[in-house]
Amino acid sequence: AQSVTQLDSQVPVFEEAPVELRCNYSSSVSVYLFWYVQYPNQGLQLLLKYLSGSTLVESINGFEAEFNKSQTSFHLRKPSVHISDTAEYFCAVTPGGRSNDYKLSFGAGTTVTVRA
Amino acid sequence: GAGVSQSPRYKVAKRGQDVALRCDPISGHVSLFWYQQALGQGPEFLTYFQNEAQLDKSGLPSDRFFAERPEGSVSTLKIQRTQQEDSAVYLCASSSSIAPGQGAGNTIYFGEGSWLTVV
């Protein structure tokens, strides 16, 4: 089984400041890793994912996350946030490779509030 | 439709009442998932359908929970004799891929959720 720990439940940040959301996972097998974002009153949207290859993955709106196998982490970063980045962010994991498991295991979420 | 549609968006039920939550997946999507998200928690898997077949219901918390997808498109999650601990957001998601596959990059699309409050 897999599990995800998001170390920060709330992250307040000023506009144009950097932000880092921490995610650690536990798994006995290889994994695929995801970050989802949930804007107020909207559904979950996939932000970025790591499947294989380069350990640094990027989204179209400036977020990046780095897979660190030795640290079992997949932290999310953005060098300069906007008011519109205010949302809840969920880290998720699923078994990778040839696994038949399709279930996503989510962390508890991190609420990012960007202030002017 | 353009996205996954869920109804009702908000439901207040009296304890003991039965509720039915509907999900309209993206047209043509073969895979459909239900997740439960309690307040302050991340979503947790409830059940999975591949077309009309319910291949996995291991996450359903009790026999009061029942899901169906009779024609392989619209799905209904039914909760009988609701309890206060059933209060949560119920998320439906769909994918064009047949699981396993979402890990290979086929995106799962989530609806906005049905917010259930049991009083």
mmCIF file with all atom_site columns, N, CA and C in Angstrom, chain A residues 1-5 24-33 67 69 71-73 93-96 99 101 105:
data_model
loop_
_atom_site.group_PDB
_atom_site.id
_atom_site.type_symbol
_atom_site.label_atom_id
_atom_site.label_alt_id
_atom_site.label_comp_id
_atom_site.label_asym_id
_atom_site.label_entity_id
_atom_site.label_seq_id
_atom_site.pdbx_PDB_ins_code
_atom_site.Cartn_x
_atom_site.Cartn_y
_atom_site.Cartn_z
_atom_site.occupancy
_atom_site.B_iso_or_equiv
_atom_site.pdbx_formal_charge
_atom_site.auth_seq_id
_atom_site.auth_comp_id
_atom_site.auth_asym_id
_atom_site.auth_atom_id
_atom_site.pdbx_PDB_model_num
ATOM 1  N N  . ALA A 1 1   ? 0.844  -1.197 0.000   1.00 0.00 ? 1   ALA A N  1
ATOM 2  C CA . ALA A 1 1   ? 0.000  0.000  0.000   1.00 0.00 ? 1   ALA A CA 1
ATOM 3  C C  . ALA A 1 1   ? 0.880  1.248  0.000   1.00 0.00 ? 1   ALA A C  1
ATOM 4  N N  . GLN A 1 2   ? 0.307  2.310  -0.516  1.00 0.00 ? 2   GLN A N  1
ATOM 5  C CA . GLN A 1 2   ? 1.032  3.584  -0.574  1.00 0.00 ? 2   GLN A CA 1
ATOM 6  C C  . GLN A 1 2   ? 0.364  4.592  0.369   1.00 0.00 ? 2   GLN A C  1
ATOM 7  N N  . SER A 1 3   ? 1.142  5.537  0.837   1.00 0.00 ? 3   SER A N  1
ATOM 8  C CA . SER A 1 3   ? 0.589  6.626  1.626   1.00 0.00 ? 3   SER A CA 1
ATOM 9  C C  . SER A 1 3   ? 1.340  7.906  1.309   1.00 0.00 ? 3   SER A C  1
ATOM 10 N N  . VAL A 1 4   ? 0.669  9.022  1.553   1.00 0.00 ? 4   VAL A N  1
ATOM 11 C CA . VAL A 1 4   ? 1.233  10.331 1.250   1.00 0.00 ? 4   VAL A CA 1
ATOM 12 C C  . VAL A 1 4   ? 1.091  11.229 2.469   1.00 0.00 ? 4   VAL A C  1
ATOM 13 N N  . THR A 1 5   ? 2.140  11.955 2.776   1.00 0.00 ? 5   THR A N  1
ATOM 14 C CA . THR A 1 5   ? 2.104  12.932 3.865   1.00 0.00 ? 5   THR A CA 1
ATOM 15 C C  . THR A 1 5   ? 2.409  14.306 3.309   1.00 0.00 ? 5   THR A C  1
ATOM 16 N N  . ASN A 1 24  ? 5.777  13.934 1.038   1.00 0.00 ? 24  ASN A N  1
ATOM 17 C CA . ASN A 1 24  ? 6.559  12.711 1.192   1.00 0.00 ? 24  ASN A CA 1
ATOM 18 C C  . ASN A 1 24  ? 5.634  11.509 1.015   1.00 0.00 ? 24  ASN A C  1
ATOM 19 N N  . TYR A 1 25  ? 6.157  10.463 0.454   1.00 0.00 ? 25  TYR A N  1
ATOM 20 C CA . TYR A 1 25  ? 5.327  9.286  0.217   1.00 0.00 ? 25  TYR A CA 1
ATOM 21 C C  . TYR A 1 25  ? 5.997  8.052  0.808   1.00 0.00 ? 25  TYR A C  1
ATOM 22 N N  . SER A 1 26  ? 5.194  7.023  0.973   1.00 0.00 ? 26  SER A N  1
ATOM 23 C CA . SER A 1 26  ? 5.695  5.741  1.446   1.00 0.00 ? 26  SER A CA 1
ATOM 24 C C  . SER A 1 26  ? 5.175  4.665  0.513   1.00 0.00 ? 26  SER A C  1
ATOM 25 N N  . SER A 1 27  ? 6.091  3.824  0.024   1.00 0.00 ? 27  SER A N  1
ATOM 26 C CA . SER A 1 27  ? 5.676  2.751  -0.879  1.00 0.00 ? 27  SER A CA 1
ATOM 27 C C  . SER A 1 27  ? 6.765  1.695  -0.940  1.00 0.00 ? 27  SER A C  1
ATOM 28 N N  . SER A 1 28  ? 6.352  0.444  -1.078  1.00 0.00 ? 28  SER A N  1
ATOM 29 C CA . SER A 1 28  ? 7.311  -0.653 -1.208  1.00 0.00 ? 28  SER A CA 1
ATOM 30 C C  . SER A 1 28  ? 7.619  -0.949 -2.674  1.00 0.00 ? 28  SER A C  1
ATOM 31 N N  . VAL A 1 29  ? 6.917  -0.267 -3.577  1.00 0.00 ? 29  VAL A N  1
ATOM 32 C CA . VAL A 1 29  ? 7.115  -0.487 -5.009  1.00 0.00 ? 29  VAL A CA 1
ATOM 33 C C  . VAL A 1 29  ? 7.359  0.867  -5.670  1.00 0.00 ? 29  VAL A C  1
ATOM 34 N N  . SER A 1 30  ? 7.737  0.800  -6.937  1.00 0.00 ? 30  SER A N  1
ATOM 35 C CA . SER A 1 30  ? 7.928  2.055  -7.665  1.00 0.00 ? 30  SER A CA 1
ATOM 36 C C  . SER A 1 30  ? 6.582  2.762  -7.800  1.00 0.00 ? 30  SER A C  1
ATOM 37 N N  . VAL A 1 31  ? 6.640  4.067  -7.949  1.00 0.00 ? 31  VAL A N  1
ATOM 38 C CA . VAL A 1 31  ? 5.412  4.853  -7.935  1.00 0.00 ? 31  VAL A CA 1
ATOM 39 C C  . VAL A 1 31  ? 5.360  5.864  -9.065  1.00 0.00 ? 31  VAL A C  1
ATOM 40 N N  . TYR A 1 32  ? 4.152  6.279  -9.377  1.00 0.00 ? 32  TYR A N  1
ATOM 41 C CA . TYR A 1 32  ? 3.894  7.479  -10.158 1.00 0.00 ? 32  TYR A CA 1
ATOM 42 C C  . TYR A 1 32  ? 3.378  8.525  -9.169  1.00 0.00 ? 32  TYR A C  1
ATOM 43 N N  . LEU A 1 33  ? 3.766  9.765  -9.388  1.00 0.00 ? 33  LEU A N  1
ATOM 44 C CA . LEU A 1 33  ? 3.436  10.836 -8.451  1.00 0.00 ? 33  LEU A CA 1
ATOM 45 C C  . LEU A 1 33  ? 2.724  11.970 -9.164  1.00 0.00 ? 33  LEU A C  1
ATOM 46 N N  . PHE A 1 67  ? 11.149 14.838 -8.164  1.00 0.00 ? 67  PHE A N  1
ATOM 47 C CA . PHE A 1 67  ? 11.084 13.514 -7.566  1.00 0.00 ? 67  PHE A CA 1
ATOM 48 C C  . PHE A 1 67  ? 12.437 13.183 -6.970  1.00 0.00 ? 67  PHE A C  1
ATOM 49 N N  . LYS A 1 69  ? 13.999 10.106 -5.055  1.00 0.00 ? 69  LYS A N  1
ATOM 50 C CA . LYS A 1 69  ? 13.734 8.732  -4.622  1.00 0.00 ? 69  LYS A CA 1
ATOM 51 C C  . LYS A 1 69  ? 14.341 8.435  -3.263  1.00 0.00 ? 69  LYS A C  1
ATOM 52 N N  . GLN A 1 71  ? 14.905 10.456 -0.826  1.00 0.00 ? 71  GLN A N  1
ATOM 53 C CA . GLN A 1 71  ? 14.166 11.158 0.225   1.00 0.00 ? 71  GLN A CA 1
ATOM 54 C C  . GLN A 1 71  ? 12.675 10.807 0.210   1.00 0.00 ? 71  GLN A C  1
ATOM 55 N N  . THR A 1 72  ? 12.265 10.009 -0.757  1.00 0.00 ? 72  THR A N  1
ATOM 56 C CA . THR A 1 72  ? 10.839 9.688  -0.990  1.00 0.00 ? 72  THR A CA 1
ATOM 57 C C  . THR A 1 72  ? 9.987  10.950 -0.931  1.00 0.00 ? 72  THR A C  1
ATOM 58 N N  . SER A 1 73  ? 10.416 11.935 -1.714  1.00 0.00 ? 73  SER A N  1
ATOM 59 C CA . SER A 1 73  ? 9.707  13.213 -1.705  1.00 0.00 ? 73  SER A CA 1
ATOM 60 C C  . SER A 1 73  ? 9.347  13.656 -3.117  1.00 0.00 ? 73  SER A C  1
ATOM 61 N N  . VAL A 1 93  ? -0.267 9.566  -5.131  1.00 0.00 ? 93  VAL A N  1
ATOM 62 C CA . VAL A 1 93  ? 0.647  8.523  -5.586  1.00 0.00 ? 93  VAL A CA 1
ATOM 63 C C  . VAL A 1 93  ? -0.148 7.304  -6.029  1.00 0.00 ? 93  VAL A C  1
ATOM 64 N N  . THR A 1 94  ? 0.375  6.601  -6.988  1.00 0.00 ? 94  THR A N  1
ATOM 65 C CA . THR A 1 94  ? -0.188 5.324  -7.399  1.00 0.00 ? 94  THR A CA 1
ATOM 66 C C  . THR A 1 94  ? 0.967  4.406  -7.783  1.00 0.00 ? 94  THR A C  1
ATOM 67 N N  . PRO A 1 95  ? 0.806  3.095  -7.622  1.00 0.00 ? 95  PRO A N  1
ATOM 68 C CA . PRO A 1 95  ? 1.907  2.201  -8.019  1.00 0.00 ? 95  PRO A CA 1
ATOM 69 C C  . PRO A 1 95  ? 2.236  2.371  -9.492  1.00 0.00 ? 95  PRO A C  1
ATOM 70 N N  . GLY A 1 96  ? 3.519  2.334  -9.791  1.00 0.00 ? 96  GLY A N  1
ATOM 71 C CA . GLY A 1 96  ? 3.956  2.517  -11.163 1.00 0.00 ? 96  GLY A CA 1
ATOM 72 C C  . GLY A 1 96  ? 4.320  1.219  -11.827 1.00 0.00 ? 96  GLY A C  1
ATOM 73 N N  . SER A 1 99  ? 2.160  -2.342 -12.477 1.00 0.00 ? 99  SER A N  1
ATOM 74 C CA . SER A 1 99  ? 1.121  -2.571 -11.490 1.00 0.00 ? 99  SER A CA 1
ATOM 75 C C  . SER A 1 99  ? -0.259 -2.447 -12.110 1.00 0.00 ? 99  SER A C  1
ATOM 76 N N  . ASP A 1 101 ? -2.738 -1.626 -10.191 1.00 0.00 ? 101 ASP A N  1
ATOM 77 C CA . ASP A 1 101 ? -3.454 -0.771 -9.255  1.00 0.00 ? 101 ASP A CA 1
ATOM 78 C C  . ASP A 1 101 ? -3.642 0.607  -9.861  1.00 0.00 ? 101 ASP A C  1
ATOM 79 N N  . SER A 1 105 ? -3.765 7.425  -4.133  1.00 0.00 ? 105 SER A N  1
ATOM 80 C CA . SER A 1 105 ? -3.738 7.700  -2.699  1.00 0.00 ? 105 SER A CA 1
ATOM 81 C C  . SER A 1 105 ? -3.336 9.161  -2.530  1.00 0.00 ? 105 SER A C  1
#
